[in-house]
Short mmCIF file of C-alpha atoms in Angstrom, two decimals:
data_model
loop_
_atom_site.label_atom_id
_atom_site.label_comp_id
_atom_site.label_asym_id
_atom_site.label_seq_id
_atom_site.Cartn_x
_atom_site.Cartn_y
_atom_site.Cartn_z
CA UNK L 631 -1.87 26.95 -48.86
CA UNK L 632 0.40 28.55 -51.26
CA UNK L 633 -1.92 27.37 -53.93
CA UNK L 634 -4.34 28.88 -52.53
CA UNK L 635 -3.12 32.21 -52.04
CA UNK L 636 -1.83 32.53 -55.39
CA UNK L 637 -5.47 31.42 -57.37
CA UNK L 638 -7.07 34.06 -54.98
CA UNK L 639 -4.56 36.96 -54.94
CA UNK L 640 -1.96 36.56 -57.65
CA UNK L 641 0.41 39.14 -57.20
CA UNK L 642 -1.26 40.46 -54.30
CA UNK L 643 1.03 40.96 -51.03
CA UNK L 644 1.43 37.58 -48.26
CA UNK L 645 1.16 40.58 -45.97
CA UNK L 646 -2.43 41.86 -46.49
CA UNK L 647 -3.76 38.66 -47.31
CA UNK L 648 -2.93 37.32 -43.79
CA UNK L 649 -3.49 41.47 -42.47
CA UNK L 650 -7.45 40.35 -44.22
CA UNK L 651 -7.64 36.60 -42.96
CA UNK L 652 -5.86 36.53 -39.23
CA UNK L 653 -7.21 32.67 -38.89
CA UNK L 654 -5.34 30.94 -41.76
CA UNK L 655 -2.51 28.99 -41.32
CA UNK L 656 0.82 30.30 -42.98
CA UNK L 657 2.41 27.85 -45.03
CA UNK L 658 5.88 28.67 -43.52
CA UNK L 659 4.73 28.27 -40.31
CA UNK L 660 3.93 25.04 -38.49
CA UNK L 661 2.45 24.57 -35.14
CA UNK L 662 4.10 21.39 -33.15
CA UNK L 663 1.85 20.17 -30.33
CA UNK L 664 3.17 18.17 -26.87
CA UNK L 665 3.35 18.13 -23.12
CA UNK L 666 5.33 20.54 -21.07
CA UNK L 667 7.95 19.08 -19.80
CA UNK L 668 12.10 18.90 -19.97
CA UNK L 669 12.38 17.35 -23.27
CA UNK L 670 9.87 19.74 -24.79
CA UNK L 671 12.14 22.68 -23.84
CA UNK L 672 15.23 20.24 -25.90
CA UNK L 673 12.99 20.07 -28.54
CA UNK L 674 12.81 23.99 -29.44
CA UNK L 675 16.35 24.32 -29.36
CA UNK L 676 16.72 21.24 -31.89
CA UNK L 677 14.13 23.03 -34.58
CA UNK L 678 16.33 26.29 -34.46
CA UNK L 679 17.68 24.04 -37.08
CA UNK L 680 15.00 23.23 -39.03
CA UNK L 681 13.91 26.74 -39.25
CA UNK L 682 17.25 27.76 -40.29
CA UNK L 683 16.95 25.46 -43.17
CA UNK L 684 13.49 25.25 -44.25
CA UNK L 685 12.44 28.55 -43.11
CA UNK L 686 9.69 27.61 -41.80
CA UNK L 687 8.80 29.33 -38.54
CA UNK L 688 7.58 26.83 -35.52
CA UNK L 689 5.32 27.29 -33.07
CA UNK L 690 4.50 25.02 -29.97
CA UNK L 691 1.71 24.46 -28.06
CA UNK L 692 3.26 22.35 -24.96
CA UNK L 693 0.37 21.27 -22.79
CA UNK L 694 1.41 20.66 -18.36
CA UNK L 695 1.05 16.66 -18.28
CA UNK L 696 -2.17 16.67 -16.30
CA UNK L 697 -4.28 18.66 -19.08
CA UNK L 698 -2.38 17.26 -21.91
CA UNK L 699 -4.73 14.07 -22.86
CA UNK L 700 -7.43 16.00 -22.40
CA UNK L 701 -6.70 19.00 -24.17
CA UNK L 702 -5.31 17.51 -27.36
CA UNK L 703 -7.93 14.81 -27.71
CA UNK L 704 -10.67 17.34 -27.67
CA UNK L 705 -8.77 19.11 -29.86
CA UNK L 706 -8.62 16.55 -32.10
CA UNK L 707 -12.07 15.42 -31.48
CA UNK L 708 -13.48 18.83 -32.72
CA UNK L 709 -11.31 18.50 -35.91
CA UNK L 710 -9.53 21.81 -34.67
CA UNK L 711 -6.75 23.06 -36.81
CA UNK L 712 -4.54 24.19 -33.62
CA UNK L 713 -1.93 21.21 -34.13
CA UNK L 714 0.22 20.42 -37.28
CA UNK L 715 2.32 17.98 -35.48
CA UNK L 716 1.39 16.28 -32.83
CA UNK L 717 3.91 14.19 -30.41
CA UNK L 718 0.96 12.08 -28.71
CA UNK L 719 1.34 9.18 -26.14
CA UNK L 720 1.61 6.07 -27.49
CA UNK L 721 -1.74 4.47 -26.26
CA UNK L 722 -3.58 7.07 -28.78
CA UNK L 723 -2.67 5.66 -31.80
CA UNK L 724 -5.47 3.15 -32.02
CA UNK L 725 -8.39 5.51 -31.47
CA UNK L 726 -5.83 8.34 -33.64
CA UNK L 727 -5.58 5.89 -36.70
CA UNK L 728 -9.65 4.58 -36.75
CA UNK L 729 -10.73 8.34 -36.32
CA UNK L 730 -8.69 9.26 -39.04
CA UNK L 731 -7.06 11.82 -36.78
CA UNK L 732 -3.79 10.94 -37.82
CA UNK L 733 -2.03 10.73 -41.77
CA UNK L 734 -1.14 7.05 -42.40
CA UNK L 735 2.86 7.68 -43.11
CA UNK L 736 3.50 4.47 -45.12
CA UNK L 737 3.57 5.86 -48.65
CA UNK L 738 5.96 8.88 -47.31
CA UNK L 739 8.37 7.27 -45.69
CA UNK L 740 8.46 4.41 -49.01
CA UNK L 741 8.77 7.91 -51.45
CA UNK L 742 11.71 9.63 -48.92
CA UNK L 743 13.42 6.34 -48.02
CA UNK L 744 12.46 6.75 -44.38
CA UNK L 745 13.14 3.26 -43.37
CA UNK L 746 11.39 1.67 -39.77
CA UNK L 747 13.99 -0.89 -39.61
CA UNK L 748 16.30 2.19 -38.62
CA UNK L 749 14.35 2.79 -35.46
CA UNK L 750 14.43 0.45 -32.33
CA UNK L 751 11.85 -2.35 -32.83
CA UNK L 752 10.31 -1.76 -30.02
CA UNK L 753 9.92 1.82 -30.25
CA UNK L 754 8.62 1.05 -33.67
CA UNK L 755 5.63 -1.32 -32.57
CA UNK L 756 5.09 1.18 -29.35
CA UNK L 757 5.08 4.21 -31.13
CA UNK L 758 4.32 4.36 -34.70
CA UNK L 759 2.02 1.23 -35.77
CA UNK L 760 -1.37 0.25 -35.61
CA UNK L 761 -2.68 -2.48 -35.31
CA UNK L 762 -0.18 -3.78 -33.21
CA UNK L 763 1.87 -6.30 -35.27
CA UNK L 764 0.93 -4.93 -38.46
CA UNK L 765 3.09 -2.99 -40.46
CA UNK L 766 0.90 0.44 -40.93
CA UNK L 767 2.57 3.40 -39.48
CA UNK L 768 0.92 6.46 -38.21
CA UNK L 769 3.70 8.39 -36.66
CA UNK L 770 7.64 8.46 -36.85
CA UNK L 771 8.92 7.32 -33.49
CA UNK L 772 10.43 10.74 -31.27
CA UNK L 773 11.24 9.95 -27.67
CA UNK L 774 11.75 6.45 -26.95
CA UNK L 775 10.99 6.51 -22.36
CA UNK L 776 10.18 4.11 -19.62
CA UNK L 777 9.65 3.99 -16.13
CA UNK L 778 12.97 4.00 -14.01
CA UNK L 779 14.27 5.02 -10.92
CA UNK L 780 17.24 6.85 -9.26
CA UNK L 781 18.58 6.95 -5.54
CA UNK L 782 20.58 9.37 -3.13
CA UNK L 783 24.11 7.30 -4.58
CA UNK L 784 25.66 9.77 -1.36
CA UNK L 785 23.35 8.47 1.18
CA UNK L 786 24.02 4.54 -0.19
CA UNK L 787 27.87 5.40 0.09
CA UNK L 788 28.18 6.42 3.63
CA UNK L 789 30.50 3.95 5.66
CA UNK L 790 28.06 3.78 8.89
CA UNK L 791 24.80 3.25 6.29
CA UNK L 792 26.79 0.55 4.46
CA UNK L 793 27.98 -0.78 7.58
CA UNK L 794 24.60 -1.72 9.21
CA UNK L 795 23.22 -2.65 6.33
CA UNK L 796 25.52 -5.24 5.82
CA UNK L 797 24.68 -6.47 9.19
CA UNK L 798 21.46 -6.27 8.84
CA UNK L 799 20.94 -7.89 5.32
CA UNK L 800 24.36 -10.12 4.86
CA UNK L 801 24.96 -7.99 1.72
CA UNK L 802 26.22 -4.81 0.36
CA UNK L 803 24.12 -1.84 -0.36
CA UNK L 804 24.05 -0.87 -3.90
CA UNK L 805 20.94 -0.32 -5.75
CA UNK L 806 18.30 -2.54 -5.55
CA UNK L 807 18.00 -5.29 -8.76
CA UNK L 808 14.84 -7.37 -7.79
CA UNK L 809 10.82 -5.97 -6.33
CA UNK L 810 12.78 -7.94 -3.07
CA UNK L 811 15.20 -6.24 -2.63
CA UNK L 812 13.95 -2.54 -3.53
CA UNK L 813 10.93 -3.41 -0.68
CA UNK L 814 13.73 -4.10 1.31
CA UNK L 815 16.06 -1.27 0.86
CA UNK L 816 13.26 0.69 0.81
CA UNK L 817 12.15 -0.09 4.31
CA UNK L 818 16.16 0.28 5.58
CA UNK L 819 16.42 4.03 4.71
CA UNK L 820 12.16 5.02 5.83
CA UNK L 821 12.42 6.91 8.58
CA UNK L 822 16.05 6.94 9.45
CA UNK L 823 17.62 10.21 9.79
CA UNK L 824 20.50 11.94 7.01
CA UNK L 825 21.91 14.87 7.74
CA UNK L 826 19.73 16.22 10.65
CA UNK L 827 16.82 15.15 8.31
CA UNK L 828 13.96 12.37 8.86
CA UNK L 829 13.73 10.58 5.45
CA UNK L 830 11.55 8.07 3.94
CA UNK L 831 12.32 4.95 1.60
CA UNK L 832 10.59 5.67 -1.78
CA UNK L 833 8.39 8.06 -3.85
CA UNK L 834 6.17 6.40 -6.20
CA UNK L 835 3.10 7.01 -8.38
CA UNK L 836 -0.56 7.17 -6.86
CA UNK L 837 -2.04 9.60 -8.56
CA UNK L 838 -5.47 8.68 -9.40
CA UNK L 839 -7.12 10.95 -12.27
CA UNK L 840 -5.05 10.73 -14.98
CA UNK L 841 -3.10 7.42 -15.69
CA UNK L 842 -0.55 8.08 -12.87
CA UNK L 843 -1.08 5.29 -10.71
CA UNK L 844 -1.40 2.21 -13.61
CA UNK L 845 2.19 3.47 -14.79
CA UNK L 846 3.27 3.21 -11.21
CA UNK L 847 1.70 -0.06 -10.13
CA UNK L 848 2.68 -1.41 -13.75
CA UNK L 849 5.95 -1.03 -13.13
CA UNK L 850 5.66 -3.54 -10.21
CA UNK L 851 2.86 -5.90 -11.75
CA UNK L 852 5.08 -6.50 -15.28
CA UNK L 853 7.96 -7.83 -13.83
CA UNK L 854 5.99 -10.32 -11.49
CA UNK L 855 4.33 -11.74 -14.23
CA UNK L 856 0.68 -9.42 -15.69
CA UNK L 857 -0.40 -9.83 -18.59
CA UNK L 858 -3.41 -8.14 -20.42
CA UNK L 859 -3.98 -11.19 -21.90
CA UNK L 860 -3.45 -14.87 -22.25
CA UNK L 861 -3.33 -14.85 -26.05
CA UNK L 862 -1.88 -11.55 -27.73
CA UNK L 863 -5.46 -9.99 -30.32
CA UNK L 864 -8.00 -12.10 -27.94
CA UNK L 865 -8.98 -10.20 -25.37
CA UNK L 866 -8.95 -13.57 -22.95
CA UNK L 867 -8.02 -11.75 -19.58
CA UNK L 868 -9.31 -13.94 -17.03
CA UNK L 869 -6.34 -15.93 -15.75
CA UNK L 870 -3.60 -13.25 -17.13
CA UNK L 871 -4.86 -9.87 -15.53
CA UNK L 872 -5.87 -11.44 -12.11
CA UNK L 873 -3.20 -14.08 -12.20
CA UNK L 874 -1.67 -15.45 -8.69
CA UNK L 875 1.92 -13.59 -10.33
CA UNK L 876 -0.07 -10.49 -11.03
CA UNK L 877 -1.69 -10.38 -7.30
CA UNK L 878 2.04 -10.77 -6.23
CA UNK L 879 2.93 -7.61 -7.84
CA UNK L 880 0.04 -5.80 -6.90
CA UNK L 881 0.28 -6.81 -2.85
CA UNK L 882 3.71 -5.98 -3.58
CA UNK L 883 3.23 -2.13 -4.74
CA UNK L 884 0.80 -1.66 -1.94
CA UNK L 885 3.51 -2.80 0.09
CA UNK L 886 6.02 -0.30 -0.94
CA UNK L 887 3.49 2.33 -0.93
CA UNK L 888 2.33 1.95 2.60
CA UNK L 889 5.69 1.04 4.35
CA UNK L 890 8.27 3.44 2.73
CA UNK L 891 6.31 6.56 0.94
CA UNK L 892 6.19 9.96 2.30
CA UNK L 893 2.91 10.93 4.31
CA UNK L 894 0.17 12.77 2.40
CA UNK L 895 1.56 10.97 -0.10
CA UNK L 896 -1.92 9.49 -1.50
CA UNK L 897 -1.97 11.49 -5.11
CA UNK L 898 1.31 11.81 -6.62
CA UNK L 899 2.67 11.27 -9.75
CA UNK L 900 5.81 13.18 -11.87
CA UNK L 901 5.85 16.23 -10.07
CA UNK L 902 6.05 14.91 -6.79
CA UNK L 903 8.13 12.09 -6.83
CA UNK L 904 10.88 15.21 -8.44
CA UNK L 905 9.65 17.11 -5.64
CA UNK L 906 10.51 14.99 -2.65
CA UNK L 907 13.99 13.78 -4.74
CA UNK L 908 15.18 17.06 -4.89
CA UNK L 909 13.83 18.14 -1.37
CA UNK L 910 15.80 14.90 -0.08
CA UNK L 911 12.53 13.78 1.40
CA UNK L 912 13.27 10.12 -0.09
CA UNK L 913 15.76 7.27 -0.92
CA UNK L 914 14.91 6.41 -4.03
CA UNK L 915 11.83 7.80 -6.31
CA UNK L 916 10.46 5.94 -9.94
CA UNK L 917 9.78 8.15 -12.74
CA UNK L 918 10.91 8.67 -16.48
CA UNK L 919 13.66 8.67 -18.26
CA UNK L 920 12.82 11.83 -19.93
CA UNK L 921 13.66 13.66 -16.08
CA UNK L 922 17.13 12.03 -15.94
CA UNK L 923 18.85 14.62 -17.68
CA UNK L 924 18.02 17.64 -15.34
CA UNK L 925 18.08 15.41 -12.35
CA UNK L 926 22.01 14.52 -12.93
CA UNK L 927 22.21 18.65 -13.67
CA UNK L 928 20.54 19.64 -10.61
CA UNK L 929 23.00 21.83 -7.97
CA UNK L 930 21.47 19.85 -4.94
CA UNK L 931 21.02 16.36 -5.53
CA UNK L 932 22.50 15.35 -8.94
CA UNK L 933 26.56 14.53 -9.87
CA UNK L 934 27.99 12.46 -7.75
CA UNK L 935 24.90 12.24 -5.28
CA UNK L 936 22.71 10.62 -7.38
CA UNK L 937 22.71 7.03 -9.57
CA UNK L 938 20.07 5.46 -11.57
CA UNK L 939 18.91 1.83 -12.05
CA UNK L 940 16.55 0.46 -14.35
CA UNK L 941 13.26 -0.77 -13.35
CA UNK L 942 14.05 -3.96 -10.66
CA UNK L 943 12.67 -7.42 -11.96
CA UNK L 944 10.89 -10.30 -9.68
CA UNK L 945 10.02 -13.15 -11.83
CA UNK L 946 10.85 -11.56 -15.78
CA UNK L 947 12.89 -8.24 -16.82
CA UNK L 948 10.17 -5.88 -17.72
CA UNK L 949 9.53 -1.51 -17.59
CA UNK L 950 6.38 0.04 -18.05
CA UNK L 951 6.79 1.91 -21.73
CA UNK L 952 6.51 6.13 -21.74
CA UNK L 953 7.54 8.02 -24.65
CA UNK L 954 5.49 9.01 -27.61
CA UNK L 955 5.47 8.90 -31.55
CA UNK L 956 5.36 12.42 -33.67
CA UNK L 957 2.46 12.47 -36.56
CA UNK L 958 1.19 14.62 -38.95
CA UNK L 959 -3.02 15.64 -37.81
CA UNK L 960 -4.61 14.56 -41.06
CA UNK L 961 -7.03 18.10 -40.17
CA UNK L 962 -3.58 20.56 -41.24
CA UNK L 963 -3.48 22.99 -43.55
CA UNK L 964 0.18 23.01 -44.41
CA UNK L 965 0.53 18.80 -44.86
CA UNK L 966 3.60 19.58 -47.09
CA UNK L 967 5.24 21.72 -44.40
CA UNK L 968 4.65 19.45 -41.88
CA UNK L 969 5.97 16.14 -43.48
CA UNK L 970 8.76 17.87 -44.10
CA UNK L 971 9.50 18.28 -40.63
CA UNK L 972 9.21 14.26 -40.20
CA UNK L 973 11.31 13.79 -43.10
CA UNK L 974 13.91 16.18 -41.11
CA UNK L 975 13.51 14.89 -38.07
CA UNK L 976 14.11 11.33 -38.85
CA UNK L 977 17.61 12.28 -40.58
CA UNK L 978 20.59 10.46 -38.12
CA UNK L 979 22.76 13.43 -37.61
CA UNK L 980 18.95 15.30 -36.59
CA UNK L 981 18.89 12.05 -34.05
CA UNK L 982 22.29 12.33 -33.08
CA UNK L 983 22.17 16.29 -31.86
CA UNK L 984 18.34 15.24 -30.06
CA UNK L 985 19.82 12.75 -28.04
CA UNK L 986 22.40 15.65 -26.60
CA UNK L 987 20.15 17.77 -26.21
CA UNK L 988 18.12 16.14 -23.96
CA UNK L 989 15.69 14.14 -26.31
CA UNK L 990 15.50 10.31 -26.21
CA UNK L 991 16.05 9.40 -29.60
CA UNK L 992 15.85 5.70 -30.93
CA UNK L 993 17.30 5.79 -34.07
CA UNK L 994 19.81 2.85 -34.33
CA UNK L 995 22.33 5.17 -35.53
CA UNK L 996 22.55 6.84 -31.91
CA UNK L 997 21.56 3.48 -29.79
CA UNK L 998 24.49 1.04 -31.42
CA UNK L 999 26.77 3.82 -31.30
CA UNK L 1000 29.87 2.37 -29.22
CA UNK L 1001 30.17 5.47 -27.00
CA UNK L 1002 26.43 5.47 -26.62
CA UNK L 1003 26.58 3.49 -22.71
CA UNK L 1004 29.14 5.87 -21.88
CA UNK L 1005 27.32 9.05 -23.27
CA UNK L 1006 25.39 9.82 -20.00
CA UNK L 1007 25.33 7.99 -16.50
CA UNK L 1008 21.75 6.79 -17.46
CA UNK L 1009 22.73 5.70 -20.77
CA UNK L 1010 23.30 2.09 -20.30
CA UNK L 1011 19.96 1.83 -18.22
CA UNK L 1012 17.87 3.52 -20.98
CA UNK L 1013 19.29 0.69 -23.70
CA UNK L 1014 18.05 -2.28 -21.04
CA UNK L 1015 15.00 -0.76 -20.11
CA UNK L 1016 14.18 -0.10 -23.94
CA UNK L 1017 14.29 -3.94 -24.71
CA UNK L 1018 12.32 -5.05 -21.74
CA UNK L 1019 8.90 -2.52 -22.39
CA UNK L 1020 5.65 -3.33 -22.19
CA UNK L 1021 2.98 -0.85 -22.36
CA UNK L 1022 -0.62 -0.29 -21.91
CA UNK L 1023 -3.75 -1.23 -23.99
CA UNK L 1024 -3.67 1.11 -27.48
CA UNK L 1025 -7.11 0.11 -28.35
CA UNK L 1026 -9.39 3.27 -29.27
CA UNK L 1027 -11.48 2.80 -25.94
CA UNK L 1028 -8.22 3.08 -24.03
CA UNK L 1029 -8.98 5.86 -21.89
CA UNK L 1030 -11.87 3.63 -20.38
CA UNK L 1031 -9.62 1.03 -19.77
CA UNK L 1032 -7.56 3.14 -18.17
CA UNK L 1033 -10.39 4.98 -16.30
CA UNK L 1034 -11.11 1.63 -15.06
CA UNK L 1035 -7.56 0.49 -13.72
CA UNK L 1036 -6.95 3.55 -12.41
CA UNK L 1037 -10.00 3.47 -9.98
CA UNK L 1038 -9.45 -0.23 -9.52
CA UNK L 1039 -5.69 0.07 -8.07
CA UNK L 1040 -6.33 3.42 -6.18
CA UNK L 1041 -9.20 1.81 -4.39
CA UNK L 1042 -6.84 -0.72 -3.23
CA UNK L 1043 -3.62 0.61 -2.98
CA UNK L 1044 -4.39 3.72 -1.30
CA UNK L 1045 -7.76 3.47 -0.16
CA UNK L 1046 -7.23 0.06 1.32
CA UNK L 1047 -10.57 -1.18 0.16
CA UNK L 1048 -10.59 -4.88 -0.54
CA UNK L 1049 -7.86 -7.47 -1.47
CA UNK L 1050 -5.69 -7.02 -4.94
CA UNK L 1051 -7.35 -10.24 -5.92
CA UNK L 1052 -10.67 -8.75 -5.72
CA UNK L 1053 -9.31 -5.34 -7.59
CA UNK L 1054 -7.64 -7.29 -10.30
CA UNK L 1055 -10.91 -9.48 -10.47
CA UNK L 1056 -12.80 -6.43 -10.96
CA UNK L 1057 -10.93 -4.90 -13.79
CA UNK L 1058 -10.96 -8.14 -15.69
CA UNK L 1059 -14.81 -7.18 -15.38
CA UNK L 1060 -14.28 -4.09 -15.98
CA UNK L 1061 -12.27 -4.46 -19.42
CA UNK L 1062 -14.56 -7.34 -20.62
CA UNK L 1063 -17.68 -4.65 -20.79
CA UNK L 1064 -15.74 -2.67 -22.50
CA UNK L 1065 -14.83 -4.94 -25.39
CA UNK L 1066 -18.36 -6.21 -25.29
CA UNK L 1067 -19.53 -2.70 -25.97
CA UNK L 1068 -16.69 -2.28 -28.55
CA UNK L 1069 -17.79 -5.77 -30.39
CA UNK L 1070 -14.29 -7.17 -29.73
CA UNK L 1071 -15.91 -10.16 -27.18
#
């Protein structure tokens, strides 16, 4: 851009040029593009810093979670020039990288010594490459996340509570480390009363437009055994998606759902399950890492009263992924501006002050740091859950795959209509028009 100004204007004042053309983008300035949530807010704070250095101005455009696919993709779509950086959800990158929405990083991170290896491996292959198991990367990994869950730690520690459930189960109360035994504890606390206060077991994830649900019910189904496929790059579902271990899971989320969850409860996802946490509505509620920090802050129920598990296994260890990669929109007009950010951001002592802040960073440099465990009470959890991910499809059709699970499981865990056989069944038929359509089958 600075190119440009200076063949058109030469000597000519930054400040009419821009005064004449209001709808170019400044070359300081760079506009960073997300969802609206707590770590966003962390985020700002952190590129006070890069400002300060570069002196480049930033801008964000933080989007609430429920418009943010489909205001960014359109965006994207259109070849709009609204984003420089873009922190997108991991299952993007597919249809990101084909379109040629996103700049392939591979030759700038070989030039600046920007190594992959540094970053978790898992974060790595979740986050920055496509295709999977290949090594082309088309973002830097930012905020490493996964499906967890935390628990009223005062209500667990009352003598009486303990007491009777003792009696009742022939072992202590503490929080739950199998599907079993979370079922279980959540059907001890629904309904009982705390403080004056009718309470119910668990809040989960039903909400049914966006992709609310699937992370929910994937949270149950991975650890009982689902699988996308039977051979990873084959797209042979039959036998893997609708497996007897994957109907297990499924009955099993139903089951939680309909025994423990707070009434009304038929279309909730982030918001909500904060909601009836903080309104001490509930037990226990799942939700992402990226909340943790302001939960443990919060006056009410955080401190002492709260305590955080990782996702519970049944048959393997397994969370559902969250979290996102940062890339560069190939569509920018400031390209050098904004790979300069990446190259700033992926510095250690950058990854070091995100992770304080608020920001999950998965740089090895913060992760295998010996006080890392000890750093924050959901530390140690984070680390676990980060080796265990598994996430949804990333192929460029995804959000018709996902259209498709999300109807599938709603139907039956909320709607009660048929058997999770018969919804699994149908998404397996689902997916495989899909990647007829897309050539892949």
């Amino acid at each position: 851009m600075k190119t440009i100004k200076q063949a058109l204007l030469g000597a000519t004042s930054a400040f009419m040029f821009f005064a004449a053309a209001p709808n170019l983008a400044k070359a300081d300035e760079l506009t960073l593009c997300w969802a609206a949530w707590d770590p966003a807010n962390a985020l700002v704070e952190l590129s006070k810093d890069f400002t300060s250095q570069s002196g480049t101005t930033m801008k964000f455009e933080f989007v609430p979670w429920p418009n943010f696919a489909d205001r960014i993709l359109n965006e994207l779509n259109s070849g709009g020039k609204l984003c420089d950086l873009l922190i997108g959800d991991s299952q993007w990158l597919g249809g990101s990288a084909e379109n040629g929405y996103y700049v392939k990083l591979n030759d700038f991170f070989d030039k600046e010594g920007i190594k992959m290896s540094d970053f978790a491996d898992a974060a790595v292959n979740a986050y920055a490459t496509w295709p999977k198991g290949t090594p082309n990367y088309w973002a830097l990994p930012a905020m490493g996340d996964a499906n967890a869950w935390f628990y009223r730690k005062d209500w667990f520690a009352q003598p009486e509570i303990q007491a009777e459930f003792k009696k009742k189960y022939n072992r202590d109360l503490a929080a739950p480390t199998t599907w079993d035994e979370l079922i279980q504890v959540a059907e001890f606390f629904n309904g009982r009363e705390i403080d004056g206060k009718k309470v119910y077991g668990a809040a989960i994830f039903t909400e049914r437009a966006s992709e609310g649900i699937t992370m929910g019910a994937t949270s149950a189904l991975y650890p009982y055994g689902f699988k996308y496929e039977n051979t990873p790059g084959k797209y042979d579902m039959e036998g893997a998606v609708n497996s007897p271990e994957a109907v297990a899971g499924l009955e099993a989320y139903k089951k939680l759902y309909k025994c423990c969850t707070p009434p009304g409860y038929t279309d909730a996802y982030m918001g909500e399950s904060l909601d009836a946490f903080k309104s001490g509505q509930v037990a226990m509620a799942m939700n992402w890492f990226a909340f943790f920090p302001g939960l443990y802050k919060d006056e009410k129920v955080g401190g002492d009263k709260i305590g955080f598990f990782v996702n519970p296994k049944e048959k393997v260890a397994a969370s559902t992924l969250g979290g996102q990669g940062i890339s560069v929109v190939a569509n920018t007009d400031n390209m050098d501006g904004a790979l300069a950010y990446i190259k700033w951001f992926a510095q250690p002592e950058v990854q070091k002050k995100w992770w304080s802040l608020g920001g999950y960073a998965v740089h090895k440099t913060v992760l295998n740091d010996p006080t890392f465990t000890e750093s924050q009470p959901f530390a140690a959890d984070f680390l676990v859950a980060m080796n265990q991910v598994q996430d949804f499809w990333q192929e460029p059709s995804y959000a018709i795959l996902l259209q498709a699970m999300q109807k599938r499981l709603h139907d039956y865990v909320v709607a009660d209509k048929g058997t999770a056989k018969e919804a699994l069944d149908g998404l397996v038929k689902d997916w495989t028009e899909v990647f007829k359509d897309d050539g892949k089958l």
